[in-house]
């Protein structure tokens, strides 16, 4: 896990009493000007969320801030509003009309500035095009695109007409896309011919063409031309392809915003859980928007003149909440960059910050560790004076990376907000507020105002200061997921049944004597590879799908750059010979098989062949012991194993390097 220091010189950094106080530069900021925010929210959380809800435009007022008992809660019940109206239209009625809403940078060098006025027209056109394809209120639309402005336009167009979207990360395979579209029963898919990534083209349309064949609900595919290579016009089934240019450009730029009920479904986003089947996390309209709008404004101390860049892909929840909905709801300028941080060179991010005058930069620890490896000179050469707030998200940030970020990117001046949250929480849950909360390298500090979290033991009792336990959320929050799409039972079982009345996060944490939270990674079988969430079981199923594989166990082993790397232990069917030279090609084949089934992000780093896997007497694979082996540690408790000799043999074999 990334939070572990690799070096003893880090001891000093890890000291919990190492505190960075807000700099004087923040003296006049909104947060610093509101020191009572925590106490106010604690005294009356509903009143606090009501105060946040007042920042939105409502079409009909809500009756109650919060109704019901967890998990069956309703936020802002009775209220009506529209997300596109809040994120786009209302800004066109005042001085923000000609402000840049989106600053886009293509990997191949082009840039685009889209003002709120232009965005309103684009979104309305796309909404009309979707209507012409038969999409109506409640119909699901899949979006499988790269980081192009049209991805945001498509999302907002869906919200404008009340059609929940399900965005599928462009790095997922055809099979993963198919599975998600089939589960959500999407009517239309929006995609692009290809996406630029590190100088190569990701064949999105090819994948889409394969995927729609197994997703019978999909009737039309709206295709944006990004690459423009006719060779990429993959064979969609006849009559399905609709050209974005023709359908959207020709549509009317006026389209009314549907008045949506506060609890209407806004979107589904699939995420990995502890089984092989991804979960369709459902977010609803009002609570989600109130939550992301407030957290985006307060966590980043967002100001009218900021240029805000969250580097996430729109395919992940961070892209939904903090590239699109959060910043746009606040009328901010949001930067979208299409490509890789090292294309064409390793200074690409620093150049973008300089050229666009980025003032808020929000990225993942895995990126920060990669930048560290590339050397101090890259950021040192760049002009980073525009920066004033730095953010981190996706995995625990190790103190060493925190310090590097602070010194080499923030130049010692910029507060760092380490934000802990999940697809399910919809919004940032644990984070410092810059200007108000002193920070400690490696700690996400304290819950956002109005949010309540605790670290509890097996029995649900809060553990003492410094002790580890399960992180739970003990009070409802507006952006909380309402269910797993069409699986209420799994939703309740997964999150709400372990500790009654509490939401189980699946993360381990501890709280120090100052009440600061230190996240310690997942305690379940969810992997976090480069900030991407993957399921152990999903990768295992992909491996077992290969004709030669009998059984597979997948674990995340510590990796300095990625946080975790996927390591697979595989047993083969009897006839397979993997001795000597036969092993390498099969290893590659299995890696490629996982890439094909799920996507390149799930590709195992290591594949290790074994004759047997360590199992308990009841037949459960003991992944904990495999992790010990892969990380070169002494084996933990082996007393529950059916045959302790299996794991001993495996360890020796592994250490010999197969
Ligand atoms: C991990 C991404 C430590 C955590 C927003 C969580 C973090 C999972 C942090 C959710 C952080 C996210 N510190 N761990 N600041 N942020 N995580 O759903 O394990 O893709 O449960 O949401 O990422 O991943 P997801």
XYZ file of C-alpha atoms and ligand atoms in Angstrom:
683
model
C 0.000 0.000 0.000
C 1.273 3.409 -0.969
C 0.981 4.947 2.480
C 3.953 2.980 3.682
C 7.238 4.823 3.830
C 9.955 3.129 1.874
C 12.817 4.788 3.644
C 13.799 5.491 7.216
C 14.633 9.118 6.458
C 10.903 9.479 6.056
C 10.361 8.951 9.730
C 10.521 12.669 10.251
C 7.867 13.221 7.612
C 5.615 10.658 9.155
C 5.544 12.301 12.521
C 2.003 13.208 13.207
C 3.010 16.456 14.836
C 4.427 17.767 11.598
C 1.857 20.388 10.793
C 1.604 22.884 7.972
C -0.454 25.886 8.920
C -2.461 27.827 6.366
C -0.312 30.462 4.736
C -0.978 34.185 5.107
C -1.897 34.197 1.411
C -5.122 32.575 2.458
C -5.968 35.098 5.112
C -8.662 36.711 3.005
C -10.073 33.555 1.441
C -13.688 32.475 1.692
C -12.884 29.600 4.003
C -10.588 31.557 6.247
C -13.295 34.168 6.398
C -15.714 31.571 7.686
C -13.991 29.925 10.637
C -17.333 29.023 12.187
C -18.261 26.690 9.345
C -17.418 23.444 11.174
C -19.238 24.352 14.376
C -22.250 25.645 12.470
C -22.499 22.470 10.386
C -22.069 20.295 13.458
C -24.755 22.112 15.419
C -27.314 21.789 12.654
C -26.242 19.729 9.622
C -29.590 20.154 7.874
C -29.333 23.926 8.129
C -25.790 23.713 6.755
C -26.915 21.709 3.711
C -29.837 24.052 3.280
C -27.361 26.920 3.149
C -25.472 25.012 0.417
C -28.695 24.246 -1.464
C -29.402 27.968 -1.646
C -26.505 28.251 -4.104
C -28.541 26.324 -6.705
C -31.414 27.412 -8.903
C -34.602 25.532 -8.094
C -37.627 25.220 -10.339
C -39.802 24.266 -7.389
C -38.823 24.518 -3.730
C -38.186 21.395 -1.682
C -40.236 20.517 1.355
C -37.618 18.908 3.607
C -33.848 18.925 3.596
C -33.598 15.292 4.697
C -36.275 12.673 5.084
C -36.254 9.009 6.068
C -33.813 6.641 7.711
C -30.602 5.360 6.126
C -30.237 3.947 3.610
C -33.702 4.942 2.372
C -33.197 8.681 2.656
C -34.515 11.441 0.470
C -32.694 14.722 0.156
C -34.536 17.937 -0.729
C -37.734 15.974 -1.346
C -40.346 17.734 -3.406
C -37.811 20.085 -4.968
C -37.447 20.387 -8.719
C -34.370 21.479 -10.608
C -32.243 20.667 -13.613
C -28.514 19.980 -13.541
C -27.743 21.511 -16.968
C -29.743 24.577 -16.005
C -27.579 24.943 -12.903
C -24.275 24.118 -14.578
C -24.792 26.115 -17.757
C -27.947 28.122 -18.422
C -28.094 30.213 -15.292
C -24.507 31.383 -15.812
C -25.529 32.728 -19.221
C -27.927 35.164 -17.659
C -25.294 37.231 -15.884
C -21.713 38.388 -16.154
C -20.391 34.841 -16.658
C -22.054 34.569 -20.044
C -18.827 35.070 -21.969
C -16.537 33.514 -19.388
C -14.646 30.366 -20.382
C -16.512 27.359 -19.079
C -14.136 24.786 -20.585
C -10.523 25.248 -21.625
C -9.604 22.172 -23.574
C -6.144 21.016 -24.625
C -5.834 18.219 -27.153
C -2.934 15.837 -26.862
C -1.908 16.759 -30.383
C -1.560 20.431 -29.493
C -4.828 22.152 -30.379
C -6.727 24.176 -27.779
C -10.354 25.218 -27.523
C -12.099 27.755 -25.340
C -15.804 27.221 -24.832
C -17.690 30.015 -23.121
C -20.813 29.439 -21.054
C -22.861 30.921 -23.885
C -21.347 28.524 -26.396
C -21.651 25.609 -24.016
C -25.360 26.310 -23.569
C -25.876 26.166 -27.313
C -23.782 22.991 -27.698
C -25.576 21.234 -24.857
C -29.022 22.210 -26.166
C -28.116 21.028 -29.676
C -26.848 17.715 -28.402
C -29.971 17.354 -26.244
C -32.157 17.926 -29.297
C -30.119 15.409 -31.265
C -30.640 12.824 -28.522
C -34.357 13.541 -28.507
C -34.422 13.028 -32.268
C -32.863 9.606 -31.658
C -35.752 8.771 -29.394
C -34.121 9.433 -26.027
C -36.577 10.662 -23.429
C -36.786 11.201 -19.716
C -35.543 8.147 -17.857
C -33.862 6.475 -20.871
C -30.245 5.542 -20.231
C -27.458 6.778 -22.495
C -23.954 5.287 -22.498
C -20.997 7.588 -23.102
C -17.694 5.997 -24.147
C -15.331 8.818 -25.015
C -11.963 10.327 -24.254
C -11.393 13.666 -22.557
C -12.923 15.892 -25.226
C -15.334 18.792 -24.602
C -18.078 16.789 -26.294
C -17.949 14.278 -23.432
C -19.007 17.040 -21.030
C -21.514 18.310 -23.589
C -23.005 14.820 -23.892
C -23.276 14.399 -20.122
C -24.941 17.783 -19.725
C -27.252 17.118 -22.676
C -28.465 13.956 -20.956
C -29.148 15.812 -17.731
C -30.964 18.520 -19.679
C -33.573 16.054 -20.911
C -33.612 13.864 -17.821
C -31.869 10.875 -19.385
C -29.454 9.239 -16.917
C -26.019 8.692 -18.439
C -23.569 5.968 -17.781
C -20.069 7.003 -18.712
C -17.703 4.119 -19.375
C -13.999 4.924 -19.104
C -12.369 4.861 -22.565
C -9.673 2.512 -21.259
C -12.213 -0.242 -20.723
C -12.507 -3.006 -23.288
C -15.378 -3.751 -25.650
C -16.470 -6.522 -23.316
C -16.538 -4.224 -20.275
C -18.516 -1.642 -22.252
C -20.966 -4.281 -23.418
C -21.522 -5.588 -19.921
C -22.246 -2.101 -18.555
C -24.553 -1.103 -21.413
C -26.455 -4.350 -21.103
C -26.867 -3.973 -17.345
C -28.073 -0.373 -17.642
C -30.153 -1.198 -20.736
C -28.872 1.846 -22.587
C -30.867 3.071 -25.540
C -28.161 5.127 -27.197
C -24.364 5.044 -27.087
C -22.289 8.172 -27.652
C -18.704 7.531 -28.692
C -15.936 8.830 -30.934
C -13.919 7.293 -33.730
C -10.763 7.209 -31.659
C -9.007 8.980 -28.817
C -5.435 10.268 -28.716
C -3.395 8.744 -25.946
C 0.381 8.962 -25.669
C 0.802 9.421 -29.378
C -1.369 6.447 -30.219
C -5.027 6.102 -31.118
C -7.388 4.261 -28.798
C -9.896 2.539 -31.110
C -13.059 3.528 -29.256
C -15.353 2.998 -32.237
C -13.978 -0.484 -32.914
C -14.692 -1.419 -29.328
C -18.116 0.205 -29.492
C -18.964 -1.728 -32.657
C -18.116 -5.006 -30.919
C -19.919 -4.021 -27.750
C -23.258 -3.074 -29.301
C -23.531 -6.557 -30.809
C -23.993 -7.956 -27.322
C -26.106 -5.110 -25.950
C -29.481 -5.445 -27.651
C -31.053 -2.406 -25.989
C -28.744 -0.033 -27.913
C -30.575 1.366 -30.930
C -28.304 4.150 -32.163
C -24.653 5.115 -31.841
C -23.785 8.790 -32.038
C -20.206 9.059 -33.296
C -17.985 12.100 -32.885
C -15.142 12.395 -35.346
C -12.040 13.201 -33.358
C -9.361 11.450 -35.400
C -11.063 11.747 -38.764
C -9.398 8.668 -40.173
C -11.913 6.915 -42.454
C -10.278 3.609 -41.562
C -11.757 4.049 -38.107
C -15.330 3.924 -39.367
C -15.725 0.517 -37.920
C -18.554 -1.640 -39.003
C -21.462 -0.742 -36.819
C -24.542 -2.790 -37.565
C -26.468 -1.200 -40.456
C -28.557 1.834 -39.638
C -27.027 2.375 -36.218
C -24.372 5.014 -36.836
C -25.322 8.667 -36.506
C -22.699 11.293 -37.274
C -22.273 13.815 -34.424
C -21.502 16.622 -36.834
C -24.677 16.065 -38.831
C -27.013 15.320 -35.945
C -25.775 17.916 -33.459
C -24.660 20.781 -35.659
C -27.965 20.744 -37.482
C -30.090 20.698 -34.329
C -31.745 23.723 -32.776
C -29.732 25.495 -30.062
C -32.838 25.822 -27.938
C -34.022 22.998 -25.789
C -35.894 23.420 -22.532
C -34.418 21.995 -19.329
C -36.628 19.218 -17.928
C -37.746 20.020 -14.398
C -36.417 16.974 -12.574
C -37.499 15.684 -9.224
C -34.837 16.003 -6.518
C -34.636 12.213 -6.253
C -34.739 11.409 -9.984
C -31.782 9.343 -11.119
C -29.033 11.579 -12.502
C -26.545 8.944 -13.553
C -25.231 5.434 -13.105
C -21.510 4.899 -12.783
C -20.128 1.383 -12.671
C -17.425 0.636 -10.170
C -15.633 -2.459 -8.991
C -16.795 -4.228 -5.918
C -15.947 -7.403 -4.126
C -17.601 -9.686 -6.661
C -16.940 -10.196 -10.337
C -19.867 -8.072 -11.425
C -19.372 -4.301 -11.450
C -21.871 -2.284 -9.443
C -23.996 0.381 -11.085
C -23.768 3.155 -8.525
C -26.841 5.364 -8.767
C -26.703 9.073 -8.027
C -29.752 11.267 -7.893
C -30.266 14.866 -8.864
C -30.525 17.419 -6.074
C -28.440 15.896 -3.298
C -25.610 15.056 -5.671
C -25.492 18.534 -7.138
C -25.688 20.266 -3.758
C -22.904 18.008 -2.464
C -20.490 18.399 -5.366
C -21.162 22.099 -5.751
C -20.457 22.852 -2.076
C -17.428 20.569 -1.792
C -15.892 21.906 -5.014
C -16.285 25.511 -3.886
C -15.083 25.056 -0.306
C -12.406 22.368 -0.711
C -10.612 24.238 -3.461
C -11.505 27.713 -2.193
C -12.862 28.270 -5.681
C -12.957 31.925 -6.743
C -14.469 33.631 -9.776
C -11.091 34.214 -11.402
C -9.661 30.738 -10.848
C -8.570 28.440 -13.627
C -9.282 25.031 -12.204
C -7.772 21.783 -13.466
C -8.718 18.357 -12.242
C -6.665 15.884 -14.270
C -9.092 12.960 -13.926
C -10.690 11.255 -16.885
C -14.418 11.933 -17.230
C -14.934 8.163 -17.096
C -14.285 8.081 -13.345
C -16.305 9.645 -10.572
C -13.642 12.302 -10.042
C -14.223 13.388 -13.629
C -17.974 13.512 -13.088
C -17.917 15.457 -9.830
C -14.802 17.603 -10.194
C -14.155 18.040 -13.923
C -17.757 18.568 -14.993
C -20.520 19.071 -12.421
C -18.749 20.682 -9.439
C -16.800 23.385 -11.258
C -19.503 24.167 -13.816
C -22.204 24.421 -11.166
C -20.023 27.067 -9.547
C -19.561 28.920 -12.839
C -15.835 28.169 -12.828
C -13.417 27.668 -15.701
C -12.571 23.977 -15.898
C -9.575 22.650 -17.818
C -9.785 19.387 -19.731
C -6.637 17.775 -21.101
C -7.012 14.900 -23.489
C -3.732 13.088 -23.214
C -0.861 11.665 -21.245
C 1.392 13.689 -18.913
C 4.499 12.670 -20.845
C 3.344 13.437 -24.338
C 5.142 14.830 -26.200
C 7.411 15.415 -23.179
C 7.425 15.059 -19.428
C 6.688 18.716 -18.823
C 3.249 18.629 -20.412
C 1.296 19.342 -17.221
C 3.625 22.146 -16.148
C 3.336 23.718 -19.603
C -0.450 23.579 -19.449
C -0.431 25.177 -15.993
C 1.821 27.943 -17.266
C 0.026 28.531 -20.561
C -3.497 28.519 -19.153
C -2.662 30.155 -15.833
C -4.023 27.226 -13.828
C -4.552 28.250 -10.206
C -6.040 25.041 -8.770
C -4.517 21.689 -9.706
C -6.057 18.397 -8.558
C -4.374 15.096 -9.383
C -3.603 11.611 -8.051
C -0.669 10.427 -5.905
C 0.382 7.974 -8.608
C 0.920 10.934 -10.955
C 2.846 12.806 -8.270
C 5.110 9.801 -7.668
C 5.703 9.516 -11.404
C 6.632 13.209 -11.595
C 9.024 12.672 -8.669
C 10.721 9.899 -10.569
C 11.056 12.109 -13.624
C 13.083 14.515 -11.515
C 12.871 17.895 -9.851
C 14.124 19.740 -12.942
C 10.880 19.363 -14.904
C 8.685 21.438 -12.589
C 11.668 23.648 -11.665
C 11.978 24.832 -15.249
C 8.304 25.776 -15.450
C 6.551 28.919 -14.364
C 4.076 27.687 -11.774
C 3.347 31.014 -10.127
C -0.328 30.886 -11.038
C -0.933 27.911 -8.722
C -2.529 28.561 -5.348
C -4.242 25.313 -4.255
C -3.150 21.707 -4.881
C -5.324 18.637 -4.488
C -4.790 14.901 -4.261
C -7.297 12.081 -4.709
C -7.708 8.417 -5.466
C -5.409 6.633 -3.050
C -3.442 7.337 0.087
C -0.703 9.882 -0.558
C 2.555 8.857 1.019
C 4.258 11.610 3.040
C 7.254 11.616 0.713
C 5.068 12.384 -2.307
C 3.128 14.959 -0.288
C 6.352 16.779 0.578
C 7.585 16.680 -3.000
C 4.261 18.082 -4.229
C 4.416 20.793 -1.577
C 7.982 21.829 -2.373
C 8.373 21.301 -6.097
C 4.907 22.074 -7.406
C 3.448 24.263 -4.686
C 6.848 25.894 -4.041
C 5.999 25.845 -0.382
C 3.161 28.338 -0.862
C 0.140 26.279 -1.838
C -2.008 24.385 0.608
C -2.512 20.723 -0.309
C -5.960 19.229 0.061
C -5.796 15.440 0.302
C -9.385 14.488 -0.436
C -10.784 11.097 0.538
C -14.014 9.933 -1.056
C -15.503 7.234 -3.318
C -17.732 6.675 -6.327
C -20.456 5.857 -3.822
C -20.054 9.021 -1.756
C -20.319 11.163 -4.904
C -18.553 14.040 -3.203
C -15.396 14.704 -1.187
C -15.904 13.481 2.391
C -12.642 13.903 4.274
C -10.392 16.824 3.399
C -8.838 19.915 4.841
C -10.386 23.252 3.912
C -7.516 25.416 2.690
C -7.089 28.474 4.821
C -8.786 26.850 7.776
C -7.324 23.455 8.528
C -3.616 22.907 9.158
C -2.373 19.910 7.191
C -0.135 16.946 7.987
C 1.626 15.116 5.120
C -0.226 11.875 4.504
C -3.421 12.717 6.363
C -6.721 13.693 4.730
C -7.317 15.583 8.018
C -10.986 15.874 8.989
C -14.471 15.295 7.626
C -15.984 18.010 5.463
C -18.392 20.240 7.412
C -21.639 18.374 8.023
C -20.015 14.987 7.367
C -19.460 12.541 10.189
C -16.968 9.685 10.043
C -15.605 7.227 12.573
C -13.112 4.399 12.798
C -14.610 1.363 14.461
C -13.577 -2.140 15.461
C -15.195 -5.446 14.501
C -18.065 -4.792 16.892
C -18.695 -1.249 15.756
C -17.120 0.387 18.786
C -14.949 3.424 18.032
C -11.262 2.584 18.384
C -8.957 4.786 20.414
C -6.585 7.397 19.049
C -3.931 5.850 16.839
C -5.585 2.437 16.533
C -6.620 1.070 13.155
C -10.138 0.007 12.205
C -12.877 0.245 9.628
C -13.798 3.661 8.321
C -17.546 4.264 8.483
C -19.751 7.250 7.751
C -22.192 7.790 10.523
C -24.521 10.424 9.151
C -26.244 10.731 5.753
C -24.788 13.235 3.290
C -26.523 14.703 0.241
C -24.453 13.121 -2.560
C -24.646 9.605 -1.131
C -25.491 6.864 -3.606
C -29.094 5.789 -3.276
C -28.713 2.249 -4.580
C -26.964 -0.133 -6.930
C -28.882 -0.084 -10.200
C -31.566 -2.757 -10.014
C -29.947 -4.381 -7.003
C -31.277 -2.790 -3.815
C -30.554 -5.957 -1.924
C -26.851 -5.938 -2.787
C -26.741 -2.233 -1.922
C -28.056 -2.809 1.596
C -25.941 -5.894 2.149
C -22.744 -4.313 0.886
C -22.825 -0.971 2.607
C -25.448 -0.849 5.352
C -25.657 -4.216 7.045
C -22.299 -4.629 8.759
C -22.913 -1.770 11.221
C -26.561 -0.751 11.529
C -27.153 2.880 10.593
C -23.591 3.312 9.318
C -22.200 3.274 5.800
C -19.286 0.841 5.438
C -16.576 2.353 3.244
C -14.362 -0.712 2.793
C -11.340 1.390 3.776
C -9.117 1.022 6.802
C -8.129 4.130 8.716
C -6.952 5.469 12.029
C -7.579 8.735 13.797
C -4.768 10.485 15.641
C -4.954 12.417 18.881
C -5.862 15.598 17.000
C -8.830 13.888 15.377
C -7.053 13.665 12.009
C -7.905 10.755 9.722
C -5.125 8.670 8.156
C -6.389 6.420 5.372
C -4.745 3.022 5.108
C -6.161 1.539 1.922
C -8.875 -1.004 1.235
C -9.654 -3.729 3.697
C -11.686 -5.745 1.185
C -10.785 -7.363 -2.125
C -10.830 -4.140 -4.084
C -7.530 -3.125 -5.677
C -6.294 0.382 -6.243
C -3.878 0.502 -9.159
C -2.701 4.000 -10.065
C -5.809 5.380 -8.382
C -8.019 3.119 -10.502
C -10.378 0.887 -8.673
C -10.357 -2.757 -9.747
C -11.875 -5.901 -8.412
C -9.817 -8.924 -7.516
C -12.678 -11.176 -8.603
C -13.218 -9.431 -11.908
C -9.591 -10.059 -12.887
C -9.763 -13.618 -11.593
C -12.874 -14.268 -13.690
C -11.086 -12.882 -16.736
C -8.158 -15.254 -16.128
C -10.344 -18.287 -15.529
C -12.100 -17.487 -18.778
C -8.889 -18.513 -20.577
C -9.085 -22.143 -21.750
C -5.851 -23.186 -20.061
C -6.537 -21.694 -16.648
C -8.043 -23.818 -13.901
C -7.963 -21.385 -11.025
C -6.632 -17.898 -10.348
C -6.033 -15.729 -7.320
C -5.308 -12.059 -7.787
C -3.814 -9.693 -5.259
C -2.510 -6.143 -5.219
C 1.133 -6.035 -4.247
C 2.905 -2.883 -3.162
C 4.247 -0.848 -6.065
C 6.176 2.323 -5.555
C 4.632 4.168 -8.498
C 1.179 2.688 -8.881
C 0.423 2.167 -5.225
C -0.526 -1.379 -6.068
C 0.284 -3.660 -8.965
C -1.829 -6.617 -10.030
C -0.204 -9.959 -9.279
C -1.898 -13.166 -10.366
C -1.290 -16.698 -9.074
C -2.589 -19.170 -11.577
C -3.084 -22.924 -11.666
C -3.464 -24.564 -15.050
C -5.595 -27.345 -16.371
C -3.886 -30.675 -16.357
C -2.733 -30.941 -19.930
C -0.947 -27.586 -19.912
C 2.796 -27.582 -19.863
C 4.335 -24.421 -18.490
C 7.794 -25.547 -17.654
C 10.705 -23.563 -18.921
C 10.293 -21.810 -22.219
C 6.559 -22.446 -22.410
C 5.889 -20.197 -19.437
C 6.744 -16.815 -20.931
C 4.422 -16.923 -23.946
C 1.538 -18.171 -21.829
C 2.180 -15.451 -19.283
C 1.931 -12.853 -22.044
C -1.135 -14.499 -23.420
C -2.882 -14.350 -20.062
C -1.973 -10.699 -19.631
C -3.378 -9.963 -23.072
C -6.489 -11.937 -22.225
C -7.196 -9.767 -19.178
C -6.592 -6.646 -21.266
C -9.116 -7.877 -23.780
C -11.715 -8.814 -21.175
C -11.452 -5.731 -18.942
C -8.963 -3.232 -20.337
C -5.280 -2.317 -20.108
C -5.690 -0.939 -16.564
C -6.363 -4.446 -15.262
C -3.390 -6.123 -17.001
C -1.470 -8.165 -14.421
C 2.086 -7.082 -13.819
C 3.073 -10.561 -12.631
C 1.638 -13.923 -13.540
C 2.930 -16.757 -11.422
C 2.142 -20.380 -12.217
C 1.652 -22.751 -9.355
C 0.302 -26.251 -8.889
C -1.825 -25.310 -5.919
C -3.238 -22.232 -4.181
C -3.291 -21.802 -0.410
C -6.821 -22.413 0.842
C -8.620 -22.575 4.115
C -10.327 -25.776 5.153
C -13.559 -24.363 3.789
C -11.891 -23.835 0.408
C -11.416 -20.065 0.520
C -8.233 -18.790 -1.137
C -6.090 -16.914 1.373
C -5.087 -13.849 -0.566
C -3.447 -12.323 2.486
C -0.739 -14.995 2.339
C -0.250 -14.489 -1.384
C 0.288 -10.809 -0.662
C 2.926 -11.748 1.926
C 4.668 -13.860 -0.706
C 4.498 -11.228 -3.443
C 5.788 -8.511 -1.128
C 8.581 -10.712 0.224
C 7.335 -10.704 3.813
C 7.322 -13.479 6.361
C 4.091 -15.409 6.109
C 1.308 -14.349 8.445
C -0.921 -16.727 10.371
C -1.240 -20.003 8.464
C -3.161 -22.008 11.049
C -6.467 -21.910 9.198
C -4.977 -23.404 6.040
C -6.062 -26.813 4.897
C -2.443 -27.654 4.073
C 0.190 -25.195 5.333
C 2.843 -26.914 3.226
C 1.233 -25.545 0.049
C 2.002 -21.975 0.923
C 5.520 -22.787 2.117
C 6.268 -24.460 -1.197
C 4.760 -21.586 -3.080
C 6.885 -19.083 -1.215
C 10.075 -20.973 -1.955
C 9.145 -21.376 -5.576
C 8.314 -17.689 -5.863
C 11.582 -16.632 -4.296
C 13.501 -18.807 -6.686
C 11.883 -16.777 -9.422
C 9.782 -19.625 -10.760
C -9.303 5.282 -2.285
C -12.227 7.857 -6.210
C -6.758 7.476 0.566
C -10.074 4.621 -1.162
C -12.610 9.247 -5.675
C -11.501 4.632 -1.669
C -8.282 7.254 -1.143
C -11.318 4.409 -3.140
C -8.340 8.660 -1.299
C -12.447 4.970 -3.958
C -7.504 9.454 -0.443
C -9.697 7.733 -2.708
N -6.749 8.818 0.457
N -7.501 6.679 -0.207
N -7.459 10.783 -0.540
N -9.227 8.917 -2.278
N -9.129 6.724 -2.045
O -14.542 4.915 -6.099
O -9.612 3.312 -1.001
O -12.605 5.252 -7.694
O -12.309 3.637 -1.082
O -13.299 6.994 -6.031
O -10.082 5.078 -3.451
O -12.186 4.868 -5.322
P -13.198 5.465 -6.378
